[in-house]
Structures are given as C-alpha cells and as structure tokens.
C-alpha cells in the first residue's frame, strides 16, 4: 500500500538554525510528492512539489528514490516558519496520501 | 475570497442525528475532493468527483456517508446516524485537472 511516513511529530529549532523535516514514502512506480503547510488558524496550502523543483520561502526538498525520501530543508529557520507540515504523495493522479504531519516550532 | 469555501465551519450534533456539509470549489475547477482529518493525523481521502461524476470512494466512506455534486459545481457530504467516531475535521479541496489541490478551511464536526 502507498504510505507516507513522517517520523517526527514535533520538531523544535532555534531561529537561524538549519531545519530538516523528514519524509519517507512507499510507492510502486514514479511518485509525485508534495509538502503542504498549515499555519496557525489558516487552511492547508501547498508549499512545494518535487516536479517543479522550486524553492519556496527558502525551503527545498529533493526526491531521493534510492532512500525513498523527500525531506524538507531550510538553511536558516525563521520564526514565521512555525507551522504544521505535511508530506504527501499523489496516487493515481487523484487522491493525496498524507503523512501524520510534523509540528515545527522555531524558538526566538 | 475566491478560494474553496466550506459551510458550516463548525457543527455540534448529538449521536444519531444526520448532518450535511457543503463545499464550494474554486470556479471552473472540475475536480473536487473530500478528506477527513482526525486529531494528530494527516488528512485521509474520502471521495473524489470529476464534474458531477463520483469516480472514487474510500473504504472509509461507510454506507452512512453520501456525497453528491449534482451540477458539477458545489458538493455536499451527508453523514446519517452520526456516531462519536465521526468527530473530525472534514476538508474539501478542488483542482483543475490533476494538478495542485486547493483546500478549504474545513468543517469541524463534534458528535456528542
């Protein structure tokens, strides 16, 4: 079965420190992976998708098919990065399969 | 606001009652999705429409759940004979073809 695993439910780092949110997946075929973010009192929104290879708000994520990972990284965390982050893959070009999410807290 | 809207935003009901939620997608998005999110979990897929056709239903969608999208625009999700286990956030999303899904604010259901 297709599955997305985010091993850390909580992650806390200091402002200015590097951030890495882990995501591993199991999927047969070529996956399309996403990171979604939910800021406090806001709706879930797309942060980035691997096929676009963009850097959004300083975040990047590289798909590693050998390790079946799609970790999200940012070199210097900012306080406004505090949010809930979800890794997801799309199955059958239709439904998203989400991980459990990681709550990131940036300490001043 | 031209994003996905959902109503009501909150619903409290007693066990055994029926509830109905509405989702208005972004105009001209022909795909509409329903997800359910319980505390501490990521959203889980429930069902998906392309225009008015319901093309996929999760096994999570028991026979007490029904969803419609009668004219290919807004959608409704009805839960009959609610149970306490139905308490969750119900999310709607829409997309133009198989692209980025845009989420609504969700309807939080509490079954007492």
CSV table of C-alpha atoms in Angstrom, one decimal:
chain,number,residue,atom,x,y,z
A,1,UNK,CA,0.0,0.0,0.0
A,2,UNK,CA,1.1,3.5,-0.6
A,3,UNK,CA,2.3,5.2,2.5
A,4,UNK,CA,3.9,8.4,3.7
A,5,UNK,CA,5.8,8.4,7.0
A,6,UNK,CA,6.9,11.5,8.9
A,7,UNK,CA,8.9,10.1,11.9
A,8,UNK,CA,8.9,13.3,13.9
A,9,UNK,CA,5.6,14.6,15.3
A,10,UNK,CA,7.3,17.6,16.9
A,11,UNK,CA,10.5,19.4,15.9
A,12,UNK,CA,11.8,22.5,17.7
A,13,UNK,CA,14.8,24.5,16.5
A,14,UNK,CA,16.2,28.0,17.2
A,15,UNK,CA,15.8,30.9,14.8
A,16,UNK,CA,18.7,30.9,12.3
A,17,UNK,CA,19.4,27.2,12.7
A,18,UNK,CA,19.0,24.8,9.8
A,19,UNK,CA,15.8,22.8,9.6
A,20,UNK,CA,15.1,19.4,8.2
A,21,UNK,CA,11.7,17.7,8.3
A,22,UNK,CA,11.9,14.1,7.3
A,23,UNK,CA,9.6,12.2,5.0
A,24,UNK,CA,9.8,8.7,3.7
A,25,UNK,CA,7.4,7.1,1.3
A,26,UNK,CA,6.4,3.7,-0.1
A,27,UNK,CA,5.1,3.7,-3.6
A,28,UNK,CA,5.3,1.5,-6.6
A,29,UNK,CA,6.0,3.5,-9.7
A,30,UNK,CA,7.2,7.1,-10.1
A,31,UNK,CA,5.8,9.1,-7.2
A,32,UNK,CA,4.8,12.7,-7.3
A,33,UNK,CA,5.5,14.2,-3.9
A,34,UNK,CA,4.4,17.4,-2.2
A,35,UNK,CA,4.9,19.3,1.0
A,36,UNK,CA,1.8,21.1,2.4
A,37,UNK,CA,1.9,23.6,5.3
A,38,UNK,CA,-0.7,24.8,7.7
A,39,UNK,CA,0.0,28.0,9.6
A,40,UNK,CA,-2.0,28.7,12.8
A,41,UNK,CA,-5.6,29.4,12.0
A,42,UNK,CA,-5.1,29.0,8.3
A,43,UNK,CA,-6.1,26.4,5.7
A,44,UNK,CA,-3.8,23.8,4.4
A,45,UNK,CA,-1.8,25.1,1.5
A,46,UNK,CA,0.8,23.8,-0.9
A,47,UNK,CA,4.4,24.7,-0.1
A,48,UNK,CA,6.2,22.9,-2.9
A,49,UNK,CA,6.0,19.9,-5.2
A,50,UNK,CA,9.0,17.9,-6.4
A,51,UNK,CA,8.4,18.2,-10.1
A,52,UNK,CA,8.6,21.9,-10.0
A,53,UNK,CA,12.0,21.9,-8.2
A,54,UNK,CA,11.3,25.3,-6.8
A,55,UNK,CA,12.4,26.9,-3.6
A,56,UNK,CA,9.5,28.4,-1.7
A,57,UNK,CA,10.1,30.6,1.3
A,58,UNK,CA,13.7,29.3,1.3
A,59,UNK,CA,12.5,25.7,1.6
A,60,UNK,CA,13.7,22.9,-0.8
A,61,UNK,CA,13.1,19.2,-1.0
A,62,UNK,CA,14.9,16.7,-3.1
A,63,UNK,CA,13.4,13.4,-4.1
A,64,UNK,CA,15.8,10.5,-3.3
A,65,UNK,CA,14.4,7.4,-5.0
A,66,UNK,CA,17.1,5.2,-3.6
A,67,UNK,CA,16.2,6.1,0.0
A,68,UNK,CA,12.5,6.7,-0.8
A,69,UNK,CA,12.7,10.0,0.9
A,70,UNK,CA,11.6,13.6,0.3
A,71,UNK,CA,13.0,15.6,3.2
A,72,UNK,CA,12.2,19.3,3.5
A,73,UNK,CA,15.1,21.6,4.3
A,74,UNK,CA,15.8,25.2,5.0
A,75,UNK,CA,19.2,26.5,5.9
A,76,UNK,CA,18.2,29.3,8.3
A,77,UNK,CA,14.9,29.0,10.1
A,78,UNK,CA,12.7,32.0,10.7
A,79,UNK,CA,10.0,32.4,13.4
A,80,UNK,CA,7.3,32.6,10.8
A,81,UNK,CA,8.1,29.1,9.7
A,82,UNK,CA,6.4,27.7,12.8
A,83,UNK,CA,3.6,25.6,11.4
A,84,UNK,CA,2.3,22.1,10.8
A,85,UNK,CA,4.0,20.4,7.8
A,86,UNK,CA,2.6,17.5,5.9
A,87,UNK,CA,4.3,15.4,3.3
A,88,UNK,CA,2.1,13.8,0.7
A,89,UNK,CA,2.1,11.8,-2.4
A,90,UNK,CA,-0.5,11.7,-5.1
A,91,UNK,CA,-1.9,8.3,-6.0
A,92,UNK,CA,-3.4,7.7,-9.4
A,93,UNK,CA,-3.2,11.4,-10.2
A,94,UNK,CA,-6.2,11.8,-8.0
A,95,UNK,CA,-6.0,11.4,-4.2
A,96,UNK,CA,-3.4,12.7,-1.9
A,97,UNK,CA,-1.9,10.3,0.7
A,98,UNK,CA,-0.6,12.3,3.6
A,99,UNK,CA,1.8,11.6,6.4
A,100,UNK,CA,0.9,12.3,10.0
A,101,UNK,CA,2.5,15.7,10.0
A,102,UNK,CA,5.3,17.4,11.9
A,103,UNK,CA,4.7,20.4,14.1
A,104,UNK,CA,7.7,22.7,13.6
A,105,UNK,CA,8.4,25.3,16.3
A,106,UNK,CA,11.0,28.0,15.8
A,107,UNK,CA,12.3,29.4,19.1
A,108,UNK,CA,13.5,33.0,19.2
B,1,UNK,CA,-12.3,35.4,-1.3
B,2,UNK,CA,-12.2,33.2,-4.4
B,3,UNK,CA,-10.8,30.2,-2.7
B,4,UNK,CA,-12.6,27.0,-1.7
B,5,UNK,CA,-15.3,27.7,0.9
B,6,UNK,CA,-17.0,25.3,3.3
B,7,UNK,CA,-20.1,25.6,5.4
B,8,UNK,CA,-20.7,25.4,8.2
B,9,UNK,CA,-17.3,25.9,9.8
B,10,UNK,CA,-18.3,24.1,13.0
B,11,UNK,CA,-21.1,21.7,13.7
B,12,UNK,CA,-22.1,20.1,17.0
B,13,UNK,CA,-24.6,17.3,16.9
B,14,UNK,CA,-26.0,14.5,19.0
B,15,UNK,CA,-25.3,10.9,18.2
B,16,UNK,CA,-27.8,9.5,15.8
B,17,UNK,CA,-28.6,12.8,14.1
B,18,UNK,CA,-27.9,13.5,10.4
B,19,UNK,CA,-25.6,16.3,9.3
B,20,UNK,CA,-24.8,17.8,5.9
B,21,UNK,CA,-21.8,19.8,4.9
B,22,UNK,CA,-21.3,22.0,1.8
B,23,UNK,CA,-18.3,22.7,-0.3
B,24,UNK,CA,-18.0,25.4,-2.9
B,25,UNK,CA,-14.9,24.8,-5.0
B,26,UNK,CA,-12.9,27.4,-6.9
B,27,UNK,CA,-14.9,28.2,-10.0
B,28,UNK,CA,-14.0,26.2,-13.1
B,29,UNK,CA,-12.2,23.5,-11.1
B,30,UNK,CA,-13.7,20.3,-12.3
B,31,UNK,CA,-12.2,18.1,-9.7
B,32,UNK,CA,-13.4,18.1,-6.1
B,33,UNK,CA,-12.2,16.0,-3.2
B,34,UNK,CA,-13.3,15.3,0.4
B,35,UNK,CA,-10.9,14.3,3.1
B,36,UNK,CA,-11.3,13.7,6.8
B,37,UNK,CA,-8.7,14.6,9.4
B,38,UNK,CA,-8.7,13.4,13.0
B,39,UNK,CA,-6.6,14.7,15.8
B,40,UNK,CA,-2.9,14.1,15.3
B,41,UNK,CA,-3.3,12.6,11.9
B,42,UNK,CA,-2.9,13.9,8.3
B,43,UNK,CA,-6.0,14.2,6.1
B,44,UNK,CA,-7.4,10.9,4.8
B,45,UNK,CA,-9.1,10.7,1.4
B,46,UNK,CA,-12.8,10.0,1.4
B,47,UNK,CA,-14.1,10.6,-2.2
B,48,UNK,CA,-13.5,12.4,-5.4
B,49,UNK,CA,-15.6,13.9,-8.2
B,50,UNK,CA,-14.8,14.9,-11.7
B,51,UNK,CA,-17.5,17.3,-12.7
B,52,UNK,CA,-20.7,15.6,-11.4
B,53,UNK,CA,-19.3,12.0,-11.5
B,54,UNK,CA,-18.2,10.4,-8.3
B,55,UNK,CA,-15.2,8.5,-9.5
B,56,UNK,CA,-13.7,7.0,-6.4
B,57,UNK,CA,-14.8,6.3,-2.8
B,58,UNK,CA,-12.5,5.2,0.0
B,59,UNK,CA,-13.4,2.3,2.2
B,60,UNK,CA,-13.5,4.8,5.0
B,61,UNK,CA,-16.8,6.1,3.5
B,62,UNK,CA,-19.3,3.7,5.1
B,63,UNK,CA,-22.8,3.4,3.9
B,64,UNK,CA,-23.8,6.2,6.4
B,65,UNK,CA,-21.9,8.7,4.3
B,66,UNK,CA,-23.0,10.0,0.9
B,67,UNK,CA,-21.6,12.7,-1.2
B,68,UNK,CA,-23.1,14.5,-4.2
B,69,UNK,CA,-22.1,17.1,-6.7
B,70,UNK,CA,-25.3,17.5,-8.7
B,71,UNK,CA,-24.3,20.1,-11.2
B,72,UNK,CA,-20.6,19.8,-11.2
B,73,UNK,CA,-20.2,22.8,-9.0
B,74,UNK,CA,-20.8,22.7,-5.2
B,75,UNK,CA,-20.8,19.4,-3.4
B,76,UNK,CA,-22.5,18.1,-0.2
B,77,UNK,CA,-21.3,15.5,2.2
B,78,UNK,CA,-24.0,13.9,4.4
B,79,UNK,CA,-23.5,11.7,7.4
B,80,UNK,CA,-26.5,9.8,8.6
B,81,UNK,CA,-27.0,8.4,12.1
B,82,UNK,CA,-23.8,10.1,13.3
B,83,UNK,CA,-21.5,8.3,15.7
B,84,UNK,CA,-18.9,9.7,18.1
B,85,UNK,CA,-16.2,8.3,15.9
B,86,UNK,CA,-17.3,10.6,13.1
B,87,UNK,CA,-16.0,13.6,15.1
B,88,UNK,CA,-13.3,15.1,12.9
B,89,UNK,CA,-12.4,17.9,10.6
B,90,UNK,CA,-13.9,17.4,7.1
B,91,UNK,CA,-11.8,19.1,4.4
B,92,UNK,CA,-12.8,19.8,0.8
B,93,UNK,CA,-10.3,20.5,-2.0
B,94,UNK,CA,-10.6,21.4,-5.6
B,95,UNK,CA,-8.2,21.3,-8.6
B,96,UNK,CA,-8.2,22.0,-12.3
B,97,UNK,CA,-7.4,18.6,-13.8
B,98,UNK,CA,-4.7,16.5,-12.0
B,99,UNK,CA,-2.8,19.4,-10.5
B,100,UNK,CA,-2.4,21.2,-7.2
B,101,UNK,CA,-5.3,20.7,-4.8
B,102,UNK,CA,-6.5,23.8,-3.1
B,103,UNK,CA,-8.1,23.2,0.3
B,104,UNK,CA,-11.0,24.8,2.0
B,105,UNK,CA,-11.0,25.8,5.7
B,106,UNK,CA,-12.7,22.7,6.8
B,107,UNK,CA,-15.8,21.9,8.8
B,108,UNK,CA,-15.2,20.7,12.3
B,109,UNK,CA,-17.7,18.1,13.5
B,110,UNK,CA,-18.3,17.2,17.1
B,111,UNK,CA,-20.7,14.3,17.8
B,112,UNK,CA,-21.8,14.2,21.4
